[in-house]
mmCIF file of C-alpha atoms in Angstrom:
data_model
loop_
_atom_site.group_PDB
_atom_site.id
_atom_site.type_symbol
_atom_site.label_atom_id
_atom_site.label_comp_id
_atom_site.label_asym_id
_atom_site.label_seq_id
_atom_site.Cartn_x
_atom_site.Cartn_y
_atom_site.Cartn_z
ATOM 1 C CA UNK A 1 6.910 -53.404 30.400
ATOM 2 C CA UNK A 2 5.108 -54.235 27.488
ATOM 3 C CA UNK A 3 1.092 -52.090 25.597
ATOM 4 C CA UNK A 4 -1.215 -53.970 25.186
ATOM 5 C CA UNK A 5 -1.330 -54.315 20.808
ATOM 6 C CA UNK A 6 -4.741 -52.430 21.598
ATOM 7 C CA UNK A 7 -3.349 -48.786 23.676
ATOM 8 C CA UNK A 8 -0.671 -49.037 21.005
ATOM 9 C CA UNK A 9 -2.047 -49.110 18.392
ATOM 10 C CA UNK A 10 -4.960 -46.271 20.176
ATOM 11 C CA UNK A 11 -1.801 -43.459 20.404
ATOM 12 C CA UNK A 12 -0.101 -44.232 17.347
ATOM 13 C CA UNK A 13 -3.827 -43.382 15.224
ATOM 14 C CA UNK A 14 -3.621 -40.052 17.429
ATOM 15 C CA UNK A 15 -0.201 -39.540 16.524
ATOM 16 C CA UNK A 16 -1.306 -39.570 12.962
ATOM 17 C CA UNK A 17 -4.435 -36.879 13.104
ATOM 18 C CA UNK A 18 -2.395 -34.632 15.154
ATOM 19 C CA UNK A 19 0.276 -34.942 12.133
ATOM 20 C CA UNK A 20 -2.227 -34.953 9.533
ATOM 21 C CA UNK A 21 -4.018 -31.814 11.650
ATOM 22 C CA UNK A 22 -0.393 -30.628 11.529
ATOM 23 C CA UNK A 23 -0.064 -30.461 7.861
ATOM 24 C CA UNK A 24 -3.664 -29.403 7.056
ATOM 25 C CA UNK A 25 -2.902 -26.084 9.143
ATOM 26 C CA UNK A 26 0.299 -25.530 7.366
ATOM 27 C CA UNK A 27 -0.901 -26.430 3.916
ATOM 28 C CA UNK A 28 -3.759 -23.082 4.541
ATOM 29 C CA UNK A 29 -1.151 -20.940 5.419
ATOM 30 C CA UNK A 30 0.386 -18.468 3.889
ATOM 31 C CA UNK A 31 5.020 -19.286 3.340
ATOM 32 C CA UNK A 32 6.743 -16.133 2.536
ATOM 33 C CA UNK A 33 10.532 -16.877 1.153
ATOM 34 C CA UNK A 34 13.560 -14.168 1.739
ATOM 35 C CA UNK A 35 14.502 -12.745 -1.713
ATOM 36 C CA UNK A 36 17.983 -11.757 -2.282
ATOM 37 C CA UNK A 37 20.118 -10.241 0.998
ATOM 38 C CA UNK A 38 19.574 -6.764 2.521
ATOM 39 C CA UNK A 39 20.251 -3.658 0.530
ATOM 40 C CA UNK A 40 21.663 -0.816 2.308
ATOM 41 C CA UNK A 41 19.619 3.042 1.261
ATOM 42 C CA UNK A 42 22.254 4.382 -1.370
ATOM 43 C CA UNK A 43 20.172 8.007 -0.431
ATOM 44 C CA UNK A 44 19.526 6.764 3.482
ATOM 45 C CA UNK A 45 22.699 5.200 4.670
ATOM 46 C CA UNK A 46 22.125 3.063 7.409
ATOM 47 C CA UNK A 47 18.464 2.091 5.911
ATOM 48 C CA UNK A 48 18.361 -1.100 5.054
ATOM 49 C CA UNK A 49 15.074 -3.273 2.690
ATOM 50 C CA UNK A 50 14.917 -6.976 3.084
ATOM 51 C CA UNK A 51 12.059 -8.592 0.285
ATOM 52 C CA UNK A 52 9.949 -11.467 1.152
ATOM 53 C CA UNK A 53 8.144 -13.236 -1.692
ATOM 54 C CA UNK A 54 4.705 -15.872 -1.553
ATOM 55 C CA UNK A 55 2.690 -17.704 -3.901
ATOM 56 C CA UNK A 56 -1.098 -17.602 -3.147
ATOM 57 C CA UNK A 57 -2.106 -19.708 -6.585
ATOM 58 C CA UNK A 58 -1.407 -21.051 -9.401
ATOM 59 C CA UNK A 59 -0.999 -18.483 -12.019
ATOM 60 C CA UNK A 60 2.144 -16.925 -12.849
ATOM 61 C CA UNK A 61 0.267 -12.917 -11.372
ATOM 62 C CA UNK A 62 -1.097 -14.943 -8.529
ATOM 63 C CA UNK A 63 2.093 -13.926 -6.203
ATOM 64 C CA UNK A 64 2.168 -11.573 -3.564
ATOM 65 C CA UNK A 65 5.743 -9.541 -0.927
ATOM 66 C CA UNK A 66 7.156 -7.687 1.248
ATOM 67 C CA UNK A 67 9.649 -5.081 1.678
ATOM 68 C CA UNK A 68 10.793 -4.667 5.978
ATOM 69 C CA UNK A 69 12.455 -1.085 6.367
ATOM 70 C CA UNK A 70 14.355 -0.614 9.415
ATOM 71 C CA UNK A 71 17.744 0.727 10.393
ATOM 72 C CA UNK A 72 21.161 -1.835 10.408
ATOM 73 C CA UNK A 73 21.992 -4.364 8.679
ATOM 74 C CA UNK A 74 20.915 -6.724 10.762
ATOM 75 C CA UNK A 75 16.378 -6.991 11.439
ATOM 76 C CA UNK A 76 15.330 -5.802 15.018
ATOM 77 C CA UNK A 77 14.402 -8.832 17.109
ATOM 78 C CA UNK A 78 12.428 -6.671 19.583
ATOM 79 C CA UNK A 79 11.251 -3.479 17.367
ATOM 80 C CA UNK A 80 8.653 -1.425 19.213
ATOM 81 C CA UNK A 81 6.862 -0.677 17.026
ATOM 82 C CA UNK A 82 5.798 -2.474 13.309
ATOM 83 C CA UNK A 83 4.206 -0.891 10.897
ATOM 84 C CA UNK A 84 2.399 -2.440 8.012
ATOM 85 C CA UNK A 85 2.128 -0.015 4.906
ATOM 86 C CA UNK A 86 -0.636 -1.171 1.944
ATOM 87 C CA UNK A 87 0.144 1.078 -0.927
ATOM 88 C CA UNK A 88 -2.444 3.107 -3.512
ATOM 89 C CA UNK A 89 -3.728 1.896 -6.289
ATOM 90 C CA UNK A 90 -0.314 0.637 -9.565
ATOM 91 C CA UNK A 91 1.176 1.120 -6.253
ATOM 92 C CA UNK A 92 4.156 -1.114 -5.130
ATOM 93 C CA UNK A 93 5.668 -2.118 -1.567
ATOM 94 C CA UNK A 94 9.266 -1.098 -2.515
ATOM 95 C CA UNK A 95 11.504 1.674 -1.728
ATOM 96 C CA UNK A 96 10.927 4.215 -4.823
ATOM 97 C CA UNK A 97 12.027 6.732 -3.298
ATOM 98 C CA UNK A 98 14.889 7.163 -0.075
ATOM 99 C CA UNK A 99 15.194 10.474 0.292
ATOM 100 C CA UNK A 100 13.096 9.840 4.091
ATOM 101 C CA UNK A 101 12.559 13.289 2.908
ATOM 102 C CA UNK A 102 9.687 12.373 0.467
ATOM 103 C CA UNK A 103 9.430 8.907 1.916
ATOM 104 C CA UNK A 104 7.455 7.809 4.835
ATOM 105 C CA UNK A 105 8.775 3.805 4.773
ATOM 106 C CA UNK A 106 12.111 5.142 5.344
ATOM 107 C CA UNK A 107 11.325 8.311 7.514
ATOM 108 C CA UNK A 108 9.883 6.191 9.821
ATOM 109 C CA UNK A 109 12.115 3.450 9.436
ATOM 110 C CA UNK A 110 14.865 6.060 10.631
ATOM 111 C CA UNK A 111 13.499 6.937 13.927
ATOM 112 C CA UNK A 112 13.497 3.716 14.694
ATOM 113 C CA UNK A 113 9.599 1.746 13.917
ATOM 114 C CA UNK A 114 9.946 -1.179 12.181
ATOM 115 C CA UNK A 115 8.353 -0.933 8.829
ATOM 116 C CA UNK A 116 7.202 -3.461 6.690
ATOM 117 C CA UNK A 117 5.648 -1.955 2.392
ATOM 118 C CA UNK A 118 3.102 -4.783 0.959
ATOM 119 C CA UNK A 119 3.639 -5.297 -3.150
ATOM 120 C CA UNK A 120 -0.351 -6.769 -4.250
ATOM 121 C CA UNK A 121 -0.924 -9.297 -7.621
ATOM 122 C CA UNK A 122 -0.413 -6.183 -9.696
ATOM 123 C CA UNK A 123 2.860 -6.107 -9.138
ATOM 124 C CA UNK A 124 3.786 -9.584 -10.685
ATOM 125 C CA UNK A 125 1.909 -8.634 -14.203
ATOM 126 C CA UNK A 126 4.552 -7.689 -16.538
ATOM 127 C CA UNK A 127 3.823 -4.596 -17.976
ATOM 128 C CA UNK A 128 3.520 -5.577 -21.883
ATOM 129 C CA UNK A 129 0.970 -8.543 -21.293
ATOM 130 C CA UNK A 130 -2.053 -8.234 -22.922
ATOM 131 C CA UNK A 131 -5.521 -6.818 -21.787
ATOM 132 C CA UNK A 132 -6.954 -10.400 -23.185
ATOM 133 C CA UNK A 133 -4.404 -12.385 -20.947
ATOM 134 C CA UNK A 134 -6.127 -10.370 -17.544
ATOM 135 C CA UNK A 135 -8.943 -12.632 -17.259
ATOM 136 C CA UNK A 136 -8.357 -13.773 -13.992
ATOM 137 C CA UNK A 137 -8.556 -10.500 -12.484
ATOM 138 C CA UNK A 138 -11.859 -10.183 -13.106
ATOM 139 C CA UNK A 139 -12.137 -12.577 -9.546
ATOM 140 C CA UNK A 140 -8.978 -10.088 -8.239
ATOM 141 C CA UNK A 141 -11.915 -8.797 -5.647
ATOM 142 C CA UNK A 142 -11.586 -6.547 -2.606
ATOM 143 C CA UNK A 143 -11.756 -9.346 -0.726
ATOM 144 C CA UNK A 144 -8.844 -11.722 -2.364
ATOM 145 C CA UNK A 145 -6.891 -8.594 -1.438
ATOM 146 C CA UNK A 146 -8.084 -8.478 1.830
ATOM 147 C CA UNK A 147 -6.977 -12.144 2.671
ATOM 148 C CA UNK A 148 -3.829 -11.631 1.021
ATOM 149 C CA UNK A 149 -3.298 -8.930 3.608
ATOM 150 C CA UNK A 150 -4.578 -10.789 5.869
ATOM 151 C CA UNK A 151 -1.306 -13.107 5.117
ATOM 152 C CA UNK A 152 0.858 -10.428 5.322
ATOM 153 C CA UNK A 153 0.084 -9.673 8.144
ATOM 154 C CA UNK A 154 0.539 -13.112 10.135
ATOM 155 C CA UNK A 155 3.929 -13.829 8.664
ATOM 156 C CA UNK A 156 4.611 -9.822 10.061
ATOM 157 C CA UNK A 157 3.751 -10.685 13.093
ATOM 158 C CA UNK A 158 5.514 -14.091 13.278
ATOM 159 C CA UNK A 159 8.565 -11.864 12.326
ATOM 160 C CA UNK A 160 8.195 -9.255 14.919
ATOM 161 C CA UNK A 161 6.886 -10.518 17.362
ATOM 162 C CA UNK A 162 4.142 -8.246 17.416
ATOM 163 C CA UNK A 163 0.238 -9.158 17.993
ATOM 164 C CA UNK A 164 -0.834 -6.020 16.934
ATOM 165 C CA UNK A 165 0.442 -3.831 15.125
ATOM 166 C CA UNK A 166 -0.134 -0.514 13.312
ATOM 167 C CA UNK A 167 -1.921 -0.722 9.538
ATOM 168 C CA UNK A 168 -0.690 2.790 7.059
ATOM 169 C CA UNK A 169 -2.339 3.318 4.130
ATOM 170 C CA UNK A 170 -2.125 5.637 1.678
ATOM 171 C CA UNK A 171 -5.467 6.441 -1.205
ATOM 172 C CA UNK A 172 -6.929 3.183 -1.887
ATOM 173 C CA UNK A 173 -4.102 1.430 0.476
ATOM 174 C CA UNK A 174 -6.303 3.525 3.293
ATOM 175 C CA UNK A 175 -9.585 1.644 2.761
ATOM 176 C CA UNK A 176 -7.946 -2.031 2.559
ATOM 177 C CA UNK A 177 -6.283 -1.129 6.524
ATOM 178 C CA UNK A 178 -10.202 -0.288 7.416
ATOM 179 C CA UNK A 179 -11.557 -3.216 5.866
ATOM 180 C CA UNK A 180 -8.620 -5.236 7.508
ATOM 181 C CA UNK A 181 -8.874 -3.847 10.929
ATOM 182 C CA UNK A 182 -13.232 -4.133 10.351
ATOM 183 C CA UNK A 183 -12.423 -8.059 9.813
ATOM 184 C CA UNK A 184 -8.997 -8.606 12.343
ATOM 185 C CA UNK A 185 -9.780 -5.625 14.851
ATOM 186 C CA UNK A 186 -7.767 -7.770 17.812
ATOM 187 C CA UNK A 187 -4.926 -7.217 15.659
ATOM 188 C CA UNK A 188 -4.265 -3.940 15.135
ATOM 189 C CA UNK A 189 -2.675 -1.373 17.182
ATOM 190 C CA UNK A 190 -3.984 1.896 14.996
ATOM 191 C CA UNK A 191 -4.433 2.641 11.610
ATOM 192 C CA UNK A 192 -2.780 5.655 9.254
ATOM 193 C CA UNK A 193 -4.757 6.779 6.836
ATOM 194 C CA UNK A 194 -2.961 8.729 4.008
ATOM 195 C CA UNK A 195 -5.271 10.627 2.030
ATOM 196 C CA UNK A 196 -7.988 8.342 1.794
ATOM 197 C CA UNK A 197 -11.317 6.417 3.398
ATOM 198 C CA UNK A 198 -14.326 3.930 3.452
ATOM 199 C CA UNK A 199 -16.245 4.185 0.630
ATOM 200 C CA UNK A 200 -19.750 5.202 0.829
ATOM 201 C CA UNK A 201 -20.586 3.257 -3.164
ATOM 202 C CA UNK A 202 -18.676 2.206 -5.440
ATOM 203 C CA UNK A 203 -16.267 4.273 -7.668
ATOM 204 C CA UNK A 204 -17.541 2.804 -10.460
ATOM 205 C CA UNK A 205 -21.119 3.403 -11.856
ATOM 206 C CA UNK A 206 -21.306 1.713 -14.926
ATOM 207 C CA UNK A 207 -20.815 -2.025 -15.002
ATOM 208 C CA UNK A 208 -17.424 -3.079 -16.431
ATOM 209 C CA UNK A 209 -17.561 -3.876 -20.648
ATOM 210 C CA UNK A 210 -17.116 -7.827 -21.651
ATOM 211 C CA UNK A 211 -13.085 -8.433 -21.900
ATOM 212 C CA UNK A 212 -12.545 -4.817 -19.952
ATOM 213 C CA UNK A 213 -10.824 -7.411 -16.734
ATOM 214 C CA UNK A 214 -8.083 -4.025 -15.692
ATOM 215 C CA UNK A 215 -8.009 -1.125 -15.723
ATOM 216 C CA UNK A 216 -4.370 0.621 -17.580
ATOM 217 C CA UNK A 217 -2.531 3.673 -15.729
ATOM 218 C CA UNK A 218 -1.801 4.599 -19.185
ATOM 219 C CA UNK A 219 -4.496 7.090 -21.476
ATOM 220 C CA UNK A 220 -5.895 7.445 -24.345
ATOM 221 C CA UNK A 221 -2.688 10.899 -25.318
ATOM 222 C CA UNK A 222 -0.398 9.898 -22.740
ATOM 223 C CA UNK A 223 -0.518 5.756 -23.057
ATOM 224 C CA UNK A 224 1.862 3.662 -20.799
ATOM 225 C CA UNK A 225 5.531 3.618 -22.893
ATOM 226 C CA UNK A 226 5.265 7.707 -23.263
ATOM 227 C CA UNK A 227 4.343 8.244 -19.466
ATOM 228 C CA UNK A 228 7.038 6.252 -18.408
ATOM 229 C CA UNK A 229 9.500 8.187 -20.837
ATOM 230 C CA UNK A 230 8.714 10.775 -19.773
ATOM 231 C CA UNK A 231 9.237 10.251 -16.222
ATOM 232 C CA UNK A 232 12.754 9.039 -17.273
ATOM 233 C CA UNK A 233 12.863 12.200 -18.987
ATOM 234 C CA UNK A 234 12.589 13.994 -15.839
ATOM 235 C CA UNK A 235 14.617 12.179 -13.515
ATOM 236 C CA UNK A 236 17.844 12.024 -16.843
ATOM 237 C CA UNK A 237 17.788 16.313 -16.959
ATOM 238 C CA UNK A 238 14.026 17.891 -15.795
ATOM 239 C CA UNK A 239 15.281 20.618 -17.768
ATOM 240 C CA UNK A 240 16.299 19.258 -21.423
ATOM 241 C CA UNK A 241 13.656 20.117 -23.536
ATOM 242 C CA UNK A 242 9.940 18.237 -23.261
ATOM 243 C CA UNK A 243 8.347 15.628 -25.533
ATOM 244 C CA UNK A 244 5.587 17.816 -26.673
ATOM 245 C CA UNK A 245 6.469 21.187 -28.251
ATOM 246 C CA UNK A 246 4.997 23.985 -26.208
ATOM 247 C CA UNK A 247 6.978 23.235 -22.792
ATOM 248 C CA UNK A 248 10.355 24.089 -22.659
ATOM 249 C CA UNK A 249 11.477 21.500 -20.240
ATOM 250 C CA UNK A 250 10.640 17.994 -19.134
ATOM 251 C CA UNK A 251 10.063 19.278 -15.936
ATOM 252 C CA UNK A 252 6.922 21.365 -16.619
ATOM 253 C CA UNK A 253 5.967 19.091 -18.599
ATOM 254 C CA UNK A 254 4.687 16.522 -15.962
ATOM 255 C CA UNK A 255 3.792 19.411 -13.886
ATOM 256 C CA UNK A 256 1.430 19.831 -16.320
ATOM 257 C CA UNK A 257 0.424 16.506 -16.719
ATOM 258 C CA UNK A 258 0.373 15.901 -12.889
ATOM 259 C CA UNK A 259 -2.061 18.964 -11.723
ATOM 260 C CA UNK A 260 -4.206 18.811 -15.058
ATOM 261 C CA UNK A 261 -4.634 14.963 -14.182
ATOM 262 C CA UNK A 262 -8.622 14.714 -14.770
ATOM 263 C CA UNK A 263 -10.505 11.132 -14.666
ATOM 264 C CA UNK A 264 -10.632 10.262 -10.425
ATOM 265 C CA UNK A 265 -8.448 13.444 -9.858
ATOM 266 C CA UNK A 266 -10.286 16.515 -11.081
ATOM 267 C CA UNK A 267 -7.507 18.887 -12.269
ATOM 268 C CA UNK A 268 -6.475 21.344 -11.201
ATOM 269 C CA UNK A 269 -3.587 19.969 -8.882
ATOM 270 C CA UNK A 270 -6.405 17.394 -7.370
ATOM 271 C CA UNK A 271 -3.164 14.532 -8.167
ATOM 272 C CA UNK A 272 0.039 17.024 -7.337
ATOM 273 C CA UNK A 273 -0.252 20.560 -7.069
ATOM 274 C CA UNK A 274 3.793 21.144 -7.905
ATOM 275 C CA UNK A 275 2.412 24.607 -10.260
ATOM 276 C CA UNK A 276 1.899 25.963 -5.959
ATOM 277 C CA UNK A 277 4.943 23.919 -4.437
ATOM 278 C CA UNK A 278 3.685 21.761 -2.842
ATOM 279 C CA UNK A 279 6.180 19.239 -4.885
ATOM 280 C CA UNK A 280 8.827 18.891 -6.815
ATOM 281 C CA UNK A 281 8.600 16.770 -10.833
ATOM 282 C CA UNK A 282 11.674 14.879 -10.081
ATOM 283 C CA UNK A 283 10.749 13.441 -7.093
ATOM 284 C CA UNK A 284 6.846 12.751 -8.841
ATOM 285 C CA UNK A 285 8.850 11.549 -11.006
ATOM 286 C CA UNK A 286 11.256 9.047 -9.125
ATOM 287 C CA UNK A 287 7.227 7.597 -7.297
ATOM 288 C CA UNK A 288 5.256 7.425 -10.783
ATOM 289 C CA UNK A 289 7.653 6.279 -13.297
ATOM 290 C CA UNK A 290 7.224 2.715 -10.139
ATOM 291 C CA UNK A 291 4.102 2.517 -10.486
ATOM 292 C CA UNK A 292 2.822 -0.941 -11.788
ATOM 293 C CA UNK A 293 0.505 -0.887 -15.275
ATOM 294 C CA UNK A 294 -2.689 -2.543 -14.479
ATOM 295 C CA UNK A 295 -4.892 -2.965 -11.649
ATOM 296 C CA UNK A 296 -8.610 -5.184 -11.128
ATOM 297 C CA UNK A 297 -12.079 -2.907 -12.560
ATOM 298 C CA UNK A 298 -13.564 -5.747 -10.189
ATOM 299 C CA UNK A 299 -12.624 -3.703 -7.372
ATOM 300 C CA UNK A 300 -14.429 -0.244 -8.168
ATOM 301 C CA UNK A 301 -17.615 -2.184 -9.267
ATOM 302 C CA UNK A 302 -17.701 -3.424 -5.083
ATOM 303 C CA UNK A 303 -18.943 -1.591 -2.139
ATOM 304 C CA UNK A 304 -17.083 -4.347 0.560
ATOM 305 C CA UNK A 305 -18.154 -2.515 3.348
ATOM 306 C CA UNK A 306 -21.126 -4.717 4.309
ATOM 307 C CA UNK A 307 -23.478 -3.157 7.229
ATOM 308 C CA UNK A 308 -21.835 -5.665 10.115
ATOM 309 C CA UNK A 309 -18.253 -5.206 9.347
ATOM 310 C CA UNK A 310 -18.990 -1.133 9.470
ATOM 311 C CA UNK A 311 -20.280 -2.183 13.274
ATOM 312 C CA UNK A 312 -17.478 -4.005 13.424
ATOM 313 C CA UNK A 313 -15.419 -1.276 13.727
ATOM 314 C CA UNK A 314 -16.781 1.410 15.239
ATOM 315 C CA UNK A 315 -17.015 -1.459 18.481
ATOM 316 C CA UNK A 316 -13.540 -1.230 17.385
ATOM 317 C CA UNK A 317 -12.251 1.383 19.023
ATOM 318 C CA UNK A 318 -8.646 1.301 17.201
ATOM 319 C CA UNK A 319 -7.131 4.804 17.437
ATOM 320 C CA UNK A 320 -6.815 6.543 14.443
ATOM 321 C CA UNK A 321 -4.408 9.251 12.474
ATOM 322 C CA UNK A 322 -5.448 10.600 9.294
ATOM 323 C CA UNK A 323 -4.648 13.281 6.567
ATOM 324 C CA UNK A 324 -6.400 14.747 3.883
ATOM 325 C CA UNK A 325 -5.901 16.923 1.301
ATOM 326 C CA UNK A 326 -8.235 19.321 -0.426
ATOM 327 C CA UNK A 327 -7.656 19.450 -4.495
ATOM 328 C CA UNK A 328 -9.582 16.384 -5.510
ATOM 329 C CA UNK A 329 -12.594 17.949 -3.735
ATOM 330 C CA UNK A 330 -14.373 20.309 -1.609
ATOM 331 C CA UNK A 331 -16.101 16.751 -0.255
ATOM 332 C CA UNK A 332 -12.725 14.875 0.348
ATOM 333 C CA UNK A 333 -11.394 15.450 3.301
ATOM 334 C CA UNK A 334 -14.608 15.079 5.408
ATOM 335 C CA UNK A 335 -14.770 11.278 3.684
ATOM 336 C CA UNK A 336 -11.625 10.946 4.849
ATOM 337 C CA UNK A 337 -12.564 12.863 8.570
ATOM 338 C CA UNK A 338 -15.521 10.573 9.261
ATOM 339 C CA UNK A 339 -13.507 7.499 7.818
ATOM 340 C CA UNK A 340 -11.167 9.711 11.423
ATOM 341 C CA UNK A 341 -14.593 8.206 13.176
ATOM 342 C CA UNK A 342 -15.413 5.097 12.191
ATOM 343 C CA UNK A 343 -13.516 2.971 15.081
ATOM 344 C CA UNK A 344 -16.071 4.838 17.284
ATOM 345 C CA UNK A 345 -12.389 5.619 19.103
ATOM 346 C CA UNK A 346 -12.207 9.012 21.302
ATOM 347 C CA UNK A 347 -9.251 9.972 19.983
ATOM 348 C CA UNK A 348 -9.072 10.380 16.018
ATOM 349 C CA UNK A 349 -6.125 12.604 14.552
ATOM 350 C CA UNK A 350 -6.965 14.233 11.734
ATOM 351 C CA UNK A 351 -5.939 17.328 9.939
ATOM 352 C CA UNK A 352 -6.671 18.729 6.411
ATOM 353 C CA UNK A 353 -4.227 20.591 3.570
ATOM 354 C CA UNK A 354 -5.456 23.339 1.957
ATOM 355 C CA UNK A 355 -4.255 23.452 -1.825
ATOM 356 C CA UNK A 356 -2.788 19.809 -2.020
ATOM 357 C CA UNK A 357 -2.541 17.625 -4.596
ATOM 358 C CA UNK A 358 -2.880 13.599 -3.524
ATOM 359 C CA UNK A 359 0.323 12.716 -3.846
ATOM 360 C CA UNK A 360 1.407 15.803 -2.295
ATOM 361 C CA UNK A 361 0.389 14.247 1.604
ATOM 362 C CA UNK A 362 2.987 11.344 0.387
ATOM 363 C CA UNK A 363 5.491 12.545 -1.548
ATOM 364 C CA UNK A 364 5.482 16.767 -0.930
ATOM 365 C CA UNK A 365 7.821 19.115 -0.060
ATOM 366 C CA UNK A 366 6.381 19.760 3.309
ATOM 367 C CA UNK A 367 5.532 16.192 3.907
ATOM 368 C CA UNK A 368 7.857 15.769 6.102
ATOM 369 C CA UNK A 369 7.019 18.277 8.692
ATOM 370 C CA UNK A 370 3.578 17.583 8.245
ATOM 371 C CA UNK A 371 2.791 14.054 8.055
ATOM 372 C CA UNK A 372 6.046 12.099 8.486
ATOM 373 C CA UNK A 373 6.898 13.768 11.954
ATOM 374 C CA UNK A 374 3.218 13.768 13.523
ATOM 375 C CA UNK A 375 2.976 10.177 12.457
ATOM 376 C CA UNK A 376 6.884 9.182 14.353
ATOM 377 C CA UNK A 377 4.890 10.906 17.060
ATOM 378 C CA UNK A 378 1.465 9.472 17.737
ATOM 379 C CA UNK A 379 3.504 5.818 17.113
ATOM 380 C CA UNK A 380 5.409 6.918 20.047
ATOM 381 C CA UNK A 381 2.320 7.831 22.507
ATOM 382 C CA UNK A 382 -0.163 4.706 21.000
ATOM 383 C CA UNK A 383 2.921 2.227 20.937
ATOM 384 C CA UNK A 384 2.683 0.955 24.831
#
């Protein structure tokens, strides 16, 4: 049977339209590619890490990545629970600590959870880059990072077959977790908030000065290079002489630095409290040495939660488990608890740790028993 010419042309036009629409849809999606082979963690035999990276812009910095941590040499085909972990300021998704006693990702993976951790664009800025070459960071807003998280979450869902993910965060990563949940409540199974909250106002009161595109993790006295050297000394031999003569050992030097960290942390163990026995200097050094140097200054001048987003979050009824340190100050735990109630869920779980510093929640001497184990139990309870 011969098909009339006008019908054939119409069918061809429809086919071309579908192809064009498919091409447009594909062009708008973020594609991730595997980077190297899976590696077995030396500190946690049987646990493997896979890495996937994606280009999200035209500059060398415009990249993001994901690190998948799970049991066995082959990733689980149908994981029961999937966690997307969003690190804090200057942090990244690489497994810095392989000991499950101090690693959120490794502990959960050892208990059957499929954990994905994110590298923000900041991870792809070489530390030797001068401030003058960071002008594009002026546009690295909270909304841009949330769009990167959205792209990462879609990829994780595609690879795992899970439409809903548990979204975890530490510090600023908790803010991102709530922001993502507010925008995509139907794609979040639960929120795990490790010592972070929803800011009610911008963190930076004064406007950013011209030419200051990024905050440097190094300070005026402990510069980036000196900071890195101190961490390496503690890792190599914590009992060797300290670089600053008034301290006997490198360990004592680092304990003083983290306990007395001022600025946002306020001193008095706000960053960590190894002097109180809540963290170990060698563990902290292994964590801190892997930090990324720069963070976009523009984000601290923003408050990304509009009344509409807060209302959407409150209507979501997403379950939350939250943990708070106290050494930041008297108001910090209350802010963490208030954020845990912001989803309108009837059963938010909140735990406050007296005399703990910020990093003691994530990688402290009691993290395994007081944070990781309750989180694993909570995930098991809420995964169905």
